[in-house]
CSV table of C-alpha atoms in Angstrom, one decimal:
chain,number,residue,atom,x,y,z
A,1345,MET,CA,0.0,0.0,0.0
A,1346,LYS,CA,2.8,2.3,0.9
A,1347,SER,CA,4.5,1.7,-2.5
A,1348,LEU,CA,1.2,2.3,-4.3
A,1349,ILE,CA,0.7,5.6,-2.5
A,1350,ARG,CA,4.2,6.7,-3.2
A,1351,TYR,CA,3.8,5.8,-6.9
A,1352,ASN,CA,0.7,7.9,-7.1
A,1353,ALA,CA,2.3,10.7,-5.2
A,1354,ILE,CA,5.3,10.7,-7.5
A,1355,ARG,CA,2.9,11.0,-10.5
A,1356,GLY,CA,1.2,14.0,-8.9
A,1357,GLU,CA,-2.0,12.1,-8.1
A,1358,CYS,CA,-1.9,13.1,-4.4
A,1359,GLY,CA,-1.6,16.8,-4.8
A,1360,VAL,CA,1.3,19.2,-4.3
A,1361,GLY,CA,3.8,18.8,-1.5
A,1362,ASP,CA,6.6,16.7,-0.1
A,1363,ILE,CA,6.2,13.1,-1.4
A,1364,GLU,CA,7.0,11.4,2.0
A,1365,GLU,CA,4.6,13.7,3.8
A,1366,LEU,CA,1.9,12.9,1.3
A,1367,VAL,CA,2.5,9.2,1.7
A,1368,SER,CA,2.6,9.4,5.5
A,1369,LYS,CA,-0.6,11.4,5.7
A,1370,ARG,CA,-2.5,8.8,3.7
A,1371,LEU,CA,-1.0,5.8,5.6
A,1372,ASP,CA,-2.0,7.5,8.8
A,1373,HIS,CA,-5.7,7.7,7.6
A,1374,LEU,CA,-5.6,4.0,6.8
A,1375,ARG,CA,-4.1,3.0,10.2
A,1376,LYS,CA,-6.6,5.2,12.2
A,1377,GLY,CA,-9.5,4.3,9.9
A,1378,THR,CA,-10.6,7.9,9.6
A,1379,GLY,CA,-12.7,9.0,6.6
A,1380,HIS,CA,-11.3,11.5,4.1
A,1381,ARG,CA,-12.3,13.4,1.0
A,1382,PHE,CA,-9.9,14.9,-1.5
A,1383,LEU,CA,-10.2,16.6,-4.8
A,1384,ARG,CA,-7.3,16.2,-7.2
A,1385,ARG,CA,-6.7,17.7,-10.6
A,1386,ARG,CA,-4.8,15.4,-12.8
A,1387,ALA,CA,-2.3,16.5,-15.4
A,1388,SER,CA,-4.9,16.0,-18.1
A,1389,GLY,CA,-7.1,18.5,-16.4
A,1390,ARG,CA,-9.7,16.1,-15.1
A,1391,VAL,CA,-10.8,16.4,-11.5
A,1392,ILE,CA,-11.1,13.3,-9.4
A,1393,GLU,CA,-13.0,13.1,-6.1
A,1394,MET,CA,-11.4,10.6,-3.7
A,1395,VAL,CA,-13.6,9.5,-0.8
A,1396,GLY,CA,-12.3,7.0,1.8
A,1397,ASN,CA,-14.3,5.4,4.6
A,1398,PRO,CA,-13.5,2.6,7.1
A,1399,LEU,CA,-15.4,-0.7,6.9
A,1400,PRO,CA,-17.1,-2.3,10.0
A,1401,ASP,CA,-14.8,-5.4,9.8
A,1402,GLY,CA,-11.7,-3.3,9.9
A,1403,GLY,CA,-11.2,-2.8,6.2
A,1404,PHE,CA,-11.1,0.5,4.3
A,1405,VAL,CA,-12.8,1.4,1.0
A,1406,THR,CA,-11.8,4.3,-1.2
A,1407,SER,CA,-14.0,5.5,-4.2
A,1408,PHE,CA,-12.8,7.6,-7.1
A,1409,THR,CA,-15.3,9.7,-9.0
A,1410,ASP,CA,-14.7,12.0,-12.0
A,1411,VAL,CA,-16.3,15.3,-11.0
A,1412,THR,CA,-14.7,17.4,-13.8
A,1413,GLU,CA,-18.1,18.5,-15.3
A,1414,HIS,CA,-19.5,19.3,-11.8
A,1415,ILE,CA,-16.4,21.4,-10.9
A,1416,GLU,CA,-16.5,23.1,-14.3
A,1417,SER,CA,-20.2,23.9,-13.8
A,1418,GLN,CA,-19.5,25.3,-10.4
A,1419,GLN,CA,-16.7,27.4,-11.8
A,1420,ALA,CA,-18.8,28.6,-14.7
A,1421,LEU,CA,-21.6,29.5,-12.3
A,1422,LYS,CA,-19.1,31.3,-10.1
A,1423,GLU,CA,-17.7,33.3,-13.0
A,1424,ALA,CA,-21.2,34.0,-14.2
A,1425,ASN,CA,-22.1,35.4,-10.8
A,1426,ILE,CA,-19.0,37.5,-10.7
A,1427,ASP,CA,-19.8,38.8,-14.3
A,1428,LEU,CA,-23.4,39.5,-13.3
A,1429,GLU,CA,-22.3,41.4,-10.2
A,1430,LYS,CA,-19.9,43.4,-12.3
A,1431,ARG,CA,-22.6,44.1,-14.9
A,1432,VAL,CA,-25.1,45.1,-12.1
A,1433,GLU,CA,-22.5,47.3,-10.6
A,1434,ALA,CA,-21.7,48.9,-13.9
A,1435,ARG,CA,-25.4,49.3,-14.7
A,1436,THR,CA,-26.0,50.8,-11.3
A,1437,GLU,CA,-23.2,53.3,-11.9
A,1438,GLU,CA,-24.7,54.1,-15.3
A,1439,VAL,CA,-28.2,54.5,-13.9
A,1440,GLN,CA,-26.8,56.7,-11.1
A,1441,GLY,CA,-24.9,58.7,-13.7
A,1442,VAL,CA,-28.1,59.1,-15.8
A,1443,ASN,CA,-30.0,60.1,-12.6
A,1444,ASN,CA,-27.4,62.7,-11.8
A,1445,GLU,CA,-27.6,64.1,-15.3
A,1446,LEU,CA,-31.4,64.1,-15.1
A,1447,MET,CA,-31.3,65.9,-11.8
A,1448,GLN,CA,-28.9,68.4,-13.2
A,1449,GLU,CA,-31.1,68.8,-16.3
A,1450,ILE,CA,-34.2,69.3,-14.1
A,1451,GLU,CA,-32.3,71.9,-12.1
A,1452,ARG,CA,-31.2,73.7,-15.3
A,1453,ARG,CA,-34.8,73.7,-16.6
A,1454,ASN,CA,-36.1,74.9,-13.3
A,1455,GLN,CA,-33.6,77.7,-13.4
A,1456,ALA,CA,-34.5,78.4,-17.1
A,1457,GLU,CA,-38.2,78.4,-16.2
A,1458,LYS,CA,-37.6,80.8,-13.4
A,1459,ALA,CA,-35.6,83.1,-15.6
A,1460,LEU,CA,-38.3,82.8,-18.3
A,1461,ILE,CA,-41.0,83.7,-15.8
A,1462,SER,CA,-39.0,86.6,-14.5
A,1463,ALA,CA,-38.2,87.8,-18.1
A,1464,LYS,CA,-41.9,87.4,-19.0
A,1465,ALA,CA,-43.0,89.4,-16.0
A,1466,GLU,CA,-40.4,92.1,-16.8
A,1467,ALA,CA,-41.6,92.1,-20.4
A,1468,GLU,CA,-45.2,92.4,-19.4
A,1469,GLN,CA,-44.3,95.2,-17.0
A,1470,ALA,CA,-42.3,97.0,-19.7
A,1471,ASN,CA,-45.1,96.5,-22.2
A,1472,ALA,CA,-47.7,97.8,-19.7
A,1473,SER,CA,-45.5,100.8,-19.1
A,1474,LYS,CA,-45.0,101.3,-22.8
A,1475,THR,CA,-48.7,101.0,-23.4
A,1476,GLU,CA,-49.5,103.5,-20.6
A,1477,PHE,CA,-46.9,105.9,-21.9
A,1478,LEU,CA,-48.2,105.7,-25.4
A,1479,ALA,CA,-51.7,106.3,-24.2
A,1480,LEU,CA,-50.7,109.3,-22.1
A,1481,ALA,CA,-48.2,110.8,-24.5
A,1482,SER,CA,-50.4,110.3,-27.6
A,1483,HIS,CA,-53.3,112.0,-25.9
A,1484,ASP,CA,-51.1,115.0,-24.9
A,1485,ILE,CA,-49.5,115.2,-28.4
A,1486,LEU,CA,-52.8,115.2,-30.2
A,1487,GLN,CA,-53.9,118.5,-28.6
A,1488,PRO,CA,-51.1,120.7,-30.0
A,1489,LEU,CA,-51.4,118.9,-33.3
A,1490,ASN,CA,-55.1,119.7,-33.5
A,1491,ALA,CA,-54.2,123.3,-32.7
A,1492,ALA,CA,-51.6,123.4,-35.4
A,1493,LYS,CA,-54.1,122.0,-37.9
A,1494,LEU,CA,-56.5,124.7,-36.9
A,1495,TYR,CA,-54.0,127.4,-37.6
A,1496,MET,CA,-53.1,125.7,-40.9
A,1497,GLY,CA,-56.7,125.7,-41.8
A,1498,ILE,CA,-56.9,129.4,-41.1
A,1499,LEU,CA,-53.8,130.0,-43.3
A,1500,GLN,CA,-55.3,127.9,-46.1
A,1501,SER,CA,-58.5,130.0,-46.0
A,1502,THR,CA,-56.5,133.3,-46.6
A,1503,GLN,CA,-55.0,134.6,-49.8
A,1504,LEU,CA,-51.5,133.3,-50.0
A,1505,PRO,CA,-48.8,133.4,-52.7
A,1506,GLU,CA,-48.9,130.1,-54.8
A,1507,ASP,CA,-45.5,128.8,-53.5
A,1508,THR,CA,-46.5,129.6,-49.9
A,1509,GLY,CA,-49.9,127.9,-50.4
A,1510,GLN,CA,-48.1,124.8,-51.6
A,1511,VAL,CA,-45.9,124.7,-48.5
A,1512,VAL,CA,-48.9,125.2,-46.2
A,1513,ALA,CA,-50.7,122.4,-48.0
A,1514,LYS,CA,-47.7,120.0,-47.5
A,1515,LEU,CA,-47.5,121.0,-43.9
A,1516,PHE,CA,-51.2,120.3,-43.5
A,1517,ASP,CA,-50.8,116.9,-45.1
A,1518,SER,CA,-47.8,116.1,-42.8
A,1519,LEU,CA,-49.9,117.1,-39.8
A,1520,GLU,CA,-52.7,114.8,-40.9
A,1521,SER,CA,-50.3,111.9,-41.4
A,1522,THR,CA,-48.8,112.5,-37.9
A,1523,GLU,CA,-52.2,112.8,-36.4
A,1524,ALA,CA,-53.2,109.5,-38.0
A,1525,LEU,CA,-50.1,107.8,-36.8
A,1526,ILE,CA,-50.5,109.0,-33.2
A,1527,SER,CA,-54.2,108.1,-33.3
A,1528,THR,CA,-53.3,104.6,-34.4
A,1529,LEU,CA,-50.7,104.3,-31.5
A,1530,LEU,CA,-53.4,105.6,-29.1
A,1531,GLU,CA,-55.9,103.0,-30.4
A,1532,ILE,CA,-53.3,100.2,-30.1
A,1533,ALA,CA,-52.4,101.3,-26.5
A,1534,ARG,CA,-56.1,101.3,-25.5
A,1535,LEU,CA,-56.6,97.8,-27.0
A,1536,ASP,CA,-53.6,96.5,-25.2
A,1537,GLN,CA,-54.7,98.0,-22.0
A,1538,GLY,CA,-58.2,96.5,-22.4
A,1539,ALA,CA,-59.6,100.0,-22.1
A,1540,ILE,CA,-62.0,99.3,-25.0
A,1541,GLN,CA,-64.0,96.1,-25.7
A,1542,PRO,CA,-66.1,95.3,-28.7
A,1543,LYS,CA,-69.9,95.7,-28.5
A,1544,LEU,CA,-71.5,93.0,-30.7
A,1545,VAL,CA,-74.7,94.1,-32.4
A,1546,ASP,CA,-76.6,93.3,-35.6
A,1547,CYS,CA,-75.6,95.9,-38.2
A,1548,SER,CA,-75.8,96.6,-41.9
A,1549,LEU,CA,-72.6,95.5,-43.7
A,1550,GLN,CA,-73.5,97.8,-46.6
A,1551,ASP,CA,-73.8,100.8,-44.3
A,1552,ILE,CA,-70.2,100.1,-43.1
A,1553,LEU,CA,-68.8,99.5,-46.6
A,1554,THR,CA,-70.4,102.4,-48.5
A,1555,PRO,CA,-68.6,105.3,-46.7
A,1556,ILE,CA,-65.3,103.4,-46.9
A,1557,ILE,CA,-65.6,103.0,-50.6
A,1558,SER,CA,-66.5,106.6,-51.0
A,1559,GLU,CA,-63.4,107.6,-48.9
A,1560,PHE,CA,-60.9,105.7,-51.1
A,1561,ASP,CA,-62.6,106.1,-54.4
A,1562,VAL,CA,-61.0,109.5,-55.0
A,1563,ILE,CA,-57.6,108.2,-54.0
A,1564,ALA,CA,-57.9,105.3,-56.3
A,1565,GLU,CA,-59.1,107.5,-59.2
A,1566,ASN,CA,-56.1,109.8,-58.7
A,1567,LYS,CA,-53.8,106.7,-59.1
A,1568,ASN,CA,-55.9,105.5,-62.2
A,1569,ILE,CA,-57.0,102.4,-60.3
A,1570,ARG,CA,-60.5,101.1,-60.6
A,1571,LEU,CA,-62.1,100.6,-57.2
A,1572,SER,CA,-65.2,98.4,-57.6
A,1573,THR,CA,-67.5,96.5,-55.3
A,1574,HIS,CA,-69.6,93.4,-55.4
A,1575,ILE,CA,-71.7,93.8,-52.2
A,1576,ARG,CA,-75.2,93.1,-51.2
A,1577,ALA,CA,-77.5,94.1,-48.4
A,1578,LEU,CA,-76.6,92.0,-45.4
A,1579,ARG,CA,-76.9,92.2,-41.7
A,1580,VAL,CA,-73.9,90.9,-39.7
A,1581,HIS,CA,-73.4,90.4,-36.0
A,1582,THR,CA,-70.2,92.3,-34.9
A,1583,ASP,CA,-68.9,95.5,-33.6
A,1584,PRO,CA,-69.4,98.0,-36.4
A,1585,ILE,CA,-66.6,100.3,-35.2
A,1586,TYR,CA,-64.1,97.5,-35.1
A,1587,LEU,CA,-65.2,96.1,-38.5
A,1588,ARG,CA,-65.0,99.5,-40.1
A,1589,ARG,CA,-61.4,100.0,-39.0
A,1590,ILE,CA,-60.5,96.5,-40.2
A,1591,ILE,CA,-62.0,97.1,-43.7
A,1592,GLN,CA,-60.4,100.5,-43.8
A,1593,ASN,CA,-57.0,99.0,-43.4
A,1594,PHE,CA,-57.6,96.3,-46.0
A,1595,VAL,CA,-58.9,98.8,-48.6
A,1596,SER,CA,-56.2,101.3,-47.7
A,1597,ASN,CA,-53.4,98.8,-48.2
A,1598,ALA,CA,-54.9,97.5,-51.4
A,1599,VAL,CA,-55.1,101.0,-52.9
A,1600,LYS,CA,-51.7,102.0,-51.6
A,1601,TYR,CA,-49.8,98.9,-52.9
A,1602,THR,CA,-51.5,98.8,-56.3
A,1603,GLU,CA,-49.8,100.8,-59.1
A,1604,LYS,CA,-52.2,99.7,-61.9
A,1605,GLY,CA,-55.2,97.6,-62.4
A,1606,ARG,CA,-58.0,97.4,-59.9
A,1607,VAL,CA,-59.2,96.8,-56.4
A,1608,LEU,CA,-62.3,94.8,-55.8
A,1609,VAL,CA,-64.3,94.6,-52.6
A,1610,GLY,CA,-66.8,91.7,-52.5
A,1611,VAL,CA,-68.8,89.5,-50.1
A,1612,ARG,CA,-69.4,85.8,-50.3
A,1613,LEU,CA,-71.8,83.8,-48.1
A,1614,ARG,CA,-70.8,80.4,-46.7
A,1615,ASN,CA,-72.0,78.5,-43.6
A,1616,GLY,CA,-73.6,81.4,-41.8
A,1617,PHE,CA,-70.7,83.8,-42.4
A,1618,ALA,CA,-70.3,86.7,-44.7
A,1619,TYR,CA,-66.7,86.6,-46.1
A,1620,LEU,CA,-65.6,90.1,-46.9
A,1621,GLN,CA,-62.8,89.9,-49.5
A,1622,VAL,CA,-60.6,92.7,-50.7
A,1623,TRP,CA,-58.7,91.8,-53.9
A,1624,ASP,CA,-56.0,93.9,-55.6
A,1625,THR,CA,-53.6,93.6,-58.5
A,1626,GLY,CA,-50.7,95.0,-56.5
A,1627,VAL,CA,-47.2,93.9,-55.7
A,1628,GLY,CA,-48.3,90.7,-53.8
A,1629,ILE,CA,-46.7,89.3,-50.7
A,1630,PRO,CA,-44.3,86.3,-50.6
A,1631,GLU,CA,-45.6,83.3,-48.6
A,1632,ALA,CA,-42.8,83.6,-46.0
A,1633,GLU,CA,-43.9,87.2,-45.3
A,1634,GLN,CA,-47.6,86.8,-45.2
A,1635,GLN,CA,-48.0,86.2,-41.4
A,1636,LYS,CA,-45.3,88.8,-40.6
A,1637,VAL,CA,-47.4,91.6,-42.0
A,1638,PHE,CA,-49.5,91.5,-38.8
A,1639,ASP,CA,-46.5,92.4,-36.6
A,1640,ASP,CA,-46.2,95.9,-35.3
A,1641,PHE,CA,-43.9,98.1,-37.4
A,1642,TYR,CA,-43.3,95.4,-39.9
A,1643,ARG,CA,-42.8,96.6,-43.5
A,1644,TRP,CA,-41.8,94.4,-46.4
A,1645,GLU,CA,-38.3,95.6,-47.5
A,1646,ASN,CA,-39.3,95.6,-51.2
A,1647,THR,CA,-41.9,98.2,-50.9
A,1648,GLN,CA,-41.3,101.9,-51.2
A,1649,GLU,CA,-44.7,103.0,-50.0
A,1650,PRO,CA,-44.7,105.3,-46.9
A,1651,GLY,CA,-46.1,104.1,-43.6
A,1652,MET,CA,-45.1,102.8,-40.2
A,1653,GLY,CA,-46.5,99.2,-40.5
A,1654,LEU,CA,-49.1,99.6,-37.7
A,1655,GLY,CA,-52.4,99.1,-39.6
A,1656,LEU,CA,-52.5,95.3,-39.7
A,1657,GLY,CA,-51.1,95.2,-36.2
A,1658,LEU,CA,-54.3,97.1,-35.2
A,1659,VAL,CA,-56.3,94.6,-37.3
A,1660,ARG,CA,-54.7,91.7,-35.5
A,1661,ARG,CA,-55.8,93.0,-32.1
A,1662,MET,CA,-59.3,93.9,-33.2
A,1663,GLN,CA,-60.0,90.6,-34.9
A,1664,LYS,CA,-58.7,88.7,-31.9
A,1665,GLN,CA,-61.2,90.5,-29.6
A,1666,LEU,CA,-63.9,89.8,-32.1
A,1667,GLY,CA,-62.9,86.1,-32.4
A,1668,LEU,CA,-62.4,86.4,-36.2
A,1669,VAL,CA,-59.6,85.3,-38.5
A,1670,THR,CA,-58.1,86.9,-41.5
A,1671,HIS,CA,-57.0,84.8,-44.5
A,1672,ILE,CA,-54.4,85.9,-47.0
A,1673,HIS,CA,-54.0,84.7,-50.5
A,1674,SER,CA,-51.2,86.4,-52.4
A,1675,THR,CA,-48.8,85.9,-55.3
A,1676,PRO,CA,-45.8,88.2,-55.7
A,1677,GLY,CA,-46.2,90.4,-58.9
A,1678,LYS,CA,-49.9,89.5,-59.3
A,1679,GLY,CA,-51.8,90.7,-56.3
A,1680,SER,CA,-53.4,89.8,-53.0
A,1681,CYS,CA,-56.7,89.0,-51.3
A,1682,PHE,CA,-57.4,89.7,-47.7
A,1683,SER,CA,-60.6,87.9,-46.4
A,1684,ILE,CA,-62.3,87.9,-43.1
A,1685,GLY,CA,-65.4,86.0,-42.1
A,1686,ILE,CA,-68.1,87.8,-40.2
A,1687,PRO,CA,-71.1,86.0,-38.5
A,1688,LEU,CA,-74.4,86.8,-40.2
A,1689,ALA,CA,-77.2,88.2,-38.0
A,1690,GLN,CA,-79.7,85.6,-37.2
A,1691,SER,CA,-82.4,87.4,-39.2
A,1692,ASP,CA,-80.3,86.8,-42.3
A,1693,VAL,CA,-79.8,83.1,-41.9
A,1694,ILE,CA,-82.2,81.5,-44.4
A,1695,VAL,CA,-82.7,77.8,-44.4
A,1696,GLU,CA,-84.4,76.5,-47.6
A,1697,PRO,CA,-86.0,73.1,-47.8
A,1698,PRO,CA,-84.0,70.6,-50.0
A,1699,ASN,CA,-85.3,70.1,-53.5
A,1700,GLU,CA,-85.3,66.8,-55.4
A,1701,GLY,CA,-81.8,66.0,-56.5
A,1702,SER,CA,-80.4,68.8,-54.3
A,1703,ASN,CA,-77.9,66.3,-52.8
A,1704,LYS,CA,-76.2,66.1,-56.2
A,1705,ARG,CA,-75.8,69.9,-56.6
A,1706,SER,CA,-72.9,71.9,-55.3
A,1707,LYS,CA,-73.5,73.8,-52.1
A,1708,ARG,CA,-71.7,76.8,-53.6
A,1709,GLN,CA,-74.2,77.3,-56.5
A,1710,ASN,CA,-76.4,79.6,-54.4
A,1711,CYS,CA,-73.4,81.7,-53.3
A,1712,PRO,CA,-72.4,84.8,-55.4
A,1713,LEU,CA,-69.4,84.1,-57.5
A,1714,LEU,CA,-66.5,86.4,-57.1
A,1715,CYS,CA,-63.9,86.4,-59.9
A,1716,LEU,CA,-60.9,88.6,-60.4
A,1717,VAL,CA,-58.9,88.4,-63.7
A,1718,TYR,CA,-55.4,89.7,-63.6
A,1719,ARG,CA,-54.2,91.4,-66.8
């Protein structure tokens, strides 16, 4: 037995260590009859489990089992656990990093929101101050302007040399332009302050349009522009003062920016609304500029016409209070159409019973046709 154990020890089957100590250790187990269990990895890489137990009659039995796959499975499981722990740790660090970045982003956004709220409050305060200043200053400036116009009117009524009369006439025109500008600023200021609110009533659309057409007919005639209308007696539900100012701006711009051709004011009925349309054969507006024309002080750079760009800003405010919307159709070099839909008064809403075959007819055939041909 001793020789056998030494033989195995020399071949490395008993583990690492001094040969004699390894032999002595195993012989001692045999003499004392104590059980033992060893795992030995052979040179081939296989792992053998050796289990020795004493027998009741004084003998000793030792079993040898190849547990290589079991050991490899345990090692693989151990490595998998280690890898999983590392991945969990890395993921935890990643999530923590994302959370930190998220918290920083939330903090930045909170700061930005606070700055935005502060800037908005400052802007609203500045706008309120500006509006109040315009209201007060415009009112005070109008008084001396009216006095100056009065004196100019007196001068025009006297006999003056021709050259002096021309100068006085130009001064009077300048005063009127200045008064119109300041009046517009005052009107905008009052709208922004909420000092005026629309009063919705049933009113005649023709009564609103007729004086406006008369007002601009002379101006159009002086420019050799044909100003025509296609209107009908209708009653609408709106604020007549607001609507008059809106239409005045549309017609004024159409006449101003049309060098030749015509301006047509018409009305179409659709779905309980009267759509007032102002067509012109003027310079037209590029699509990219069409919404900008409603900004205060905006003027298209390609136009040479005088003005401060406040008229459509006034329209924007008034139509917003009225709950109306302006539509623009324009082609550069051909002309434009400004259209606004106004609710019809209830007395003018006519519901006709359907006729046989009416479902096959166009709903538009009962509406007046508005056609403008560009030449």
